[in-house]
């Protein structure tokens, strides 16, 4: 049971928009800690996709966006492409656990 | 471009100690802006934070693994290490070393699979 809750899977057709939710609590998002998102392509290491709630590292397409409000966060992917098929993880810090925490991951399928 | 590479045995016997080393290239480990982490991923499962170490040597371990984890730093060789003691089959996972900045991870190693089996 992950501290941050994500849907196991989401899917969409090429070109569509999908959104992945990440639900936390008052000891992580609600305490003001940022959310970060990682993309893990099959057989590879995770890669930083969004940091500090809504910032994209250099090289990440602007089709990816992030937001956080209260105890929830979300990752949006617009103009869905076949290459976006991957697992996506949210991550934050939890002050009740004194530990960094990850969501359980969401598999994105392009139909 | 910072690169990280894990090394160590791919097979460890139950009750023994898992030992991994991460070699960092393309950047200095002495900067106080970063910390050096270990994260693992059980087969077909999500990510689990093991802990991290600062350039000062200060460490933070996951509460669930704290009693069995030791991390160390060798900045002269641009390496940091993980020891996980008294392993069981439940410790079979892909282990990643990574660089942390603020509260996120900006660079990851490629990962190494460690299997615990007799």
Short mmCIF file of C-alpha atoms in Angstrom, two decimals:
data_model
loop_
_atom_site.label_atom_id
_atom_site.label_comp_id
_atom_site.label_asym_id
_atom_site.label_seq_id
_atom_site.Cartn_x
_atom_site.Cartn_y
_atom_site.Cartn_z
CA UNK A 1 0.00 0.00 0.00
CA UNK A 2 1.71 3.17 -1.23
CA UNK A 3 1.54 6.43 0.69
CA UNK A 4 0.75 8.17 -2.58
CA UNK A 5 -2.17 6.65 -4.49
CA UNK A 6 -2.21 6.40 -8.28
CA UNK A 7 -4.61 4.59 -10.63
CA UNK A 8 -3.02 1.35 -11.88
CA UNK A 9 -3.64 2.19 -15.51
CA UNK A 10 -4.94 4.80 -17.92
CA UNK A 11 -5.28 4.62 -21.68
CA UNK A 12 -5.98 6.86 -24.62
CA UNK A 13 -5.88 7.04 -28.37
CA UNK A 14 -3.04 8.76 -30.20
CA UNK A 15 -3.47 12.51 -30.07
CA UNK A 16 -5.75 12.46 -27.05
CA UNK A 17 -5.11 13.87 -23.60
CA UNK A 18 -4.74 11.68 -20.53
CA UNK A 19 -4.38 12.62 -16.89
CA UNK A 20 -2.83 10.65 -14.02
CA UNK A 21 -3.86 11.47 -10.48
CA UNK A 22 -1.71 11.16 -7.38
CA UNK A 23 -3.47 11.42 -4.03
CA UNK A 24 -1.51 12.16 -0.90
CA UNK A 25 -2.27 13.46 2.58
CA UNK A 26 -1.56 16.23 5.06
CA UNK A 27 1.84 14.75 5.86
CA UNK A 28 3.15 15.09 2.29
CA UNK A 29 1.38 17.30 -0.27
CA UNK A 30 -0.74 18.97 2.37
CA UNK A 31 2.38 19.86 4.35
CA UNK A 32 3.70 21.75 1.35
CA UNK A 33 6.10 19.21 -0.09
CA UNK A 34 6.46 19.22 -3.85
CA UNK A 35 5.38 16.45 -6.19
CA UNK A 36 7.75 15.08 -8.83
CA UNK A 37 6.97 12.71 -11.69
CA UNK A 38 9.07 10.04 -13.35
CA UNK A 39 8.62 8.14 -16.59
CA UNK A 40 9.84 4.56 -16.80
CA UNK A 41 9.95 3.11 -20.30
CA UNK A 42 9.92 -0.71 -20.51
CA UNK A 43 13.21 -2.23 -19.36
CA UNK A 44 14.82 1.08 -18.45
CA UNK A 45 15.49 3.19 -15.38
CA UNK A 46 13.04 5.90 -14.37
CA UNK A 47 13.64 9.37 -15.78
CA UNK A 48 12.69 12.68 -14.20
CA UNK A 49 9.73 14.09 -16.10
CA UNK A 50 8.36 16.88 -13.89
CA UNK A 51 9.98 18.41 -10.79
CA UNK A 52 8.73 20.93 -8.27
CA UNK A 53 5.07 20.31 -9.15
CA UNK A 54 5.10 21.80 -12.65
CA UNK A 55 8.63 22.20 -14.00
CA UNK A 56 10.03 20.25 -16.94
CA UNK A 57 13.74 19.35 -17.14
CA UNK A 58 15.50 20.31 -20.33
CA UNK A 59 14.51 18.00 -23.16
CA UNK A 60 11.09 17.00 -21.83
CA UNK A 61 8.38 17.94 -24.34
CA UNK A 62 5.81 20.53 -23.29
CA UNK A 63 3.12 17.90 -23.91
CA UNK A 64 3.81 16.88 -20.32
CA UNK A 65 2.53 19.08 -17.52
CA UNK A 66 2.05 18.81 -13.78
CA UNK A 67 -0.03 20.42 -11.09
CA UNK A 68 -0.65 20.17 -7.37
CA UNK A 69 -3.49 21.40 -5.22
CA UNK A 70 -4.08 20.60 -1.58
CA UNK A 71 -3.43 16.90 -1.02
CA UNK A 72 -3.63 15.90 -4.69
CA UNK A 73 -1.49 16.19 -7.77
CA UNK A 74 -1.81 15.26 -11.40
CA UNK A 75 0.26 14.67 -14.51
CA UNK A 76 -1.21 15.54 -17.89
CA UNK A 77 -0.09 14.27 -21.27
CA UNK A 78 -1.50 15.99 -24.33
CA UNK A 79 -1.14 14.82 -27.91
CA UNK A 80 -0.58 11.24 -26.74
CA UNK A 81 2.05 9.37 -28.77
CA UNK A 82 3.01 5.70 -28.99
CA UNK A 83 6.36 6.52 -27.38
CA UNK A 84 4.52 7.69 -24.25
CA UNK A 85 3.62 4.10 -23.35
CA UNK A 86 5.36 3.69 -20.02
CA UNK A 87 4.91 3.53 -16.28
CA UNK A 88 4.60 6.87 -14.50
CA UNK A 89 5.38 7.45 -10.83
CA UNK A 90 4.69 10.39 -8.56
CA UNK A 91 7.06 11.09 -5.65
CA UNK A 92 7.23 13.41 -2.65
CA UNK A 93 8.46 13.61 0.94
CA UNK A 94 6.39 12.49 3.91
CA UNK A 95 7.10 14.07 7.28
CA UNK A 96 5.24 11.47 9.32
CA UNK A 97 7.44 8.73 7.84
CA UNK A 98 10.53 10.98 7.59
CA UNK A 99 11.09 9.45 4.21
CA UNK A 100 10.76 10.06 0.52
CA UNK A 101 7.75 8.23 -0.89
CA UNK A 102 6.59 7.05 -4.29
CA UNK A 103 3.18 6.35 -5.73
CA UNK A 104 2.43 2.82 -6.86
CA UNK A 105 2.81 3.74 -10.52
CA UNK A 106 0.39 4.11 -13.44
CA UNK A 107 0.75 2.27 -16.71
CA UNK A 108 -0.17 4.39 -19.70
CA UNK A 109 -1.37 2.47 -22.76
CA UNK A 110 -1.73 4.09 -26.15
CA UNK A 111 -4.64 2.40 -27.91
CA UNK B 1 26.33 14.82 -18.29
CA UNK B 2 26.28 12.98 -14.97
CA UNK B 3 26.29 9.20 -15.21
CA UNK B 4 25.89 6.60 -12.49
CA UNK B 5 26.73 2.91 -12.72
CA UNK B 6 25.90 0.20 -10.19
CA UNK B 7 28.20 -2.76 -9.65
CA UNK B 8 28.15 -5.80 -7.39
CA UNK B 9 27.08 -9.44 -7.18
CA UNK B 10 23.87 -10.39 -8.93
CA UNK B 11 23.24 -13.30 -6.59
CA UNK B 12 23.31 -13.25 -2.79
CA UNK B 13 22.50 -16.07 -0.41
CA UNK B 14 19.79 -15.68 2.23
CA UNK B 15 21.00 -14.22 5.55
CA UNK B 16 24.10 -12.76 3.90
CA UNK B 17 24.90 -9.13 3.09
CA UNK B 18 24.05 -7.49 -0.22
CA UNK B 19 26.82 -5.07 -1.23
CA UNK B 20 26.59 -2.65 -4.14
CA UNK B 21 28.77 0.22 -5.30
CA UNK B 22 27.79 3.14 -7.48
CA UNK B 23 30.41 4.94 -9.56
CA UNK B 24 29.64 8.53 -10.51
CA UNK B 25 31.12 10.19 -13.58
CA UNK B 26 30.66 13.58 -15.18
CA UNK B 27 30.23 15.42 -11.91
CA UNK B 28 31.70 15.95 -8.46
CA UNK B 29 30.28 14.22 -5.41
CA UNK B 30 31.58 16.93 -3.12
CA UNK B 31 28.85 19.47 -3.84
CA UNK B 32 26.49 20.10 -0.96
CA UNK B 33 23.68 20.65 -3.44
CA UNK B 34 23.21 16.92 -4.00
CA UNK B 35 22.71 13.72 -2.11
CA UNK B 36 23.34 10.17 -3.21
CA UNK B 37 20.52 7.65 -3.07
CA UNK B 38 19.64 4.01 -3.37
CA UNK B 39 16.21 3.00 -4.62
CA UNK B 40 14.93 -0.47 -5.42
CA UNK B 41 12.17 -1.96 -7.52
CA UNK B 42 10.78 -5.42 -6.82
CA UNK B 43 9.94 -7.48 -9.92
CA UNK B 44 6.94 -5.97 -11.71
CA UNK B 45 6.38 -3.64 -8.76
CA UNK B 46 6.80 -0.01 -7.84
CA UNK B 47 9.74 1.99 -6.53
CA UNK B 48 10.97 1.92 -2.92
CA UNK B 49 13.35 4.47 -1.40
CA UNK B 50 16.13 2.77 0.58
CA UNK B 51 18.02 5.84 1.77
CA UNK B 52 20.53 8.50 0.91
CA UNK B 53 23.85 9.98 1.97
CA UNK B 54 25.20 13.53 1.80
CA UNK B 55 28.75 14.51 0.91
CA UNK B 56 29.27 15.13 4.62
CA UNK B 57 28.56 11.46 5.31
CA UNK B 58 25.22 12.16 6.99
CA UNK B 59 22.75 9.40 6.17
CA UNK B 60 18.99 8.98 6.07
CA UNK B 61 17.46 5.51 5.81
CA UNK B 62 13.93 4.31 5.12
CA UNK B 63 12.28 3.45 8.46
CA UNK B 64 11.29 0.03 7.11
CA UNK B 65 14.90 -0.89 6.22
CA UNK B 66 16.84 1.22 8.72
CA UNK B 67 17.88 -1.69 10.94
CA UNK B 68 19.57 -3.50 8.04
CA UNK B 69 21.04 -0.71 5.88
CA UNK B 70 24.45 0.92 5.84
CA UNK B 71 25.56 3.51 3.27
CA UNK B 72 28.98 5.01 2.80
CA UNK B 73 30.77 7.48 0.56
CA UNK B 74 34.20 7.52 -1.10
CA UNK B 75 34.44 10.92 -2.75
CA UNK B 76 38.10 10.40 -3.72
CA UNK B 77 36.98 7.64 -6.07
CA UNK B 78 33.58 9.19 -6.88
CA UNK B 79 31.77 6.21 -5.42
CA UNK B 80 29.12 5.47 -2.83
CA UNK B 81 27.98 2.13 -1.49
CA UNK B 82 25.05 0.21 -0.09
CA UNK B 83 25.09 -2.70 2.31
CA UNK B 84 21.85 -4.51 3.13
CA UNK B 85 22.31 -7.08 5.87
CA UNK B 86 20.47 -10.32 6.61
CA UNK B 87 18.78 -10.49 3.23
CA UNK B 88 15.80 -12.69 2.37
CA UNK B 89 14.02 -13.51 -0.88
CA UNK B 90 11.91 -10.39 -0.30
CA UNK B 91 15.02 -8.31 -1.03
CA UNK B 92 15.21 -9.59 -4.60
CA UNK B 93 14.87 -6.47 -6.73
CA UNK B 94 16.49 -4.16 -9.22
CA UNK B 95 18.64 -1.74 -7.25
CA UNK B 96 19.20 1.78 -8.60
CA UNK B 97 21.72 4.32 -7.46
CA UNK B 98 20.75 7.90 -8.11
CA UNK B 99 21.57 11.56 -7.50
CA UNK B 100 19.12 13.63 -5.54
CA UNK B 101 18.61 17.37 -5.64
CA UNK B 102 16.14 19.15 -3.35
CA UNK B 103 13.41 16.52 -2.95
CA UNK B 104 13.69 14.84 -6.33
CA UNK B 105 16.02 12.50 -8.22
CA UNK B 106 17.57 14.05 -11.32
CA UNK B 107 19.91 11.27 -12.46
CA UNK B 108 19.51 7.50 -12.19
CA UNK B 109 21.84 4.58 -12.80
CA UNK B 110 20.68 1.88 -15.19
CA UNK B 111 19.90 -0.48 -12.30
CA UNK B 112 21.23 -3.89 -11.34
CA UNK B 113 19.18 -6.98 -10.56
CA UNK B 114 20.06 -8.67 -7.29
CA UNK B 115 18.54 -12.07 -6.63
CA UNK B 116 18.51 -13.56 -3.15
CA UNK B 117 18.59 -17.33 -3.41
CA UNK B 118 20.54 -20.28 -2.08
#
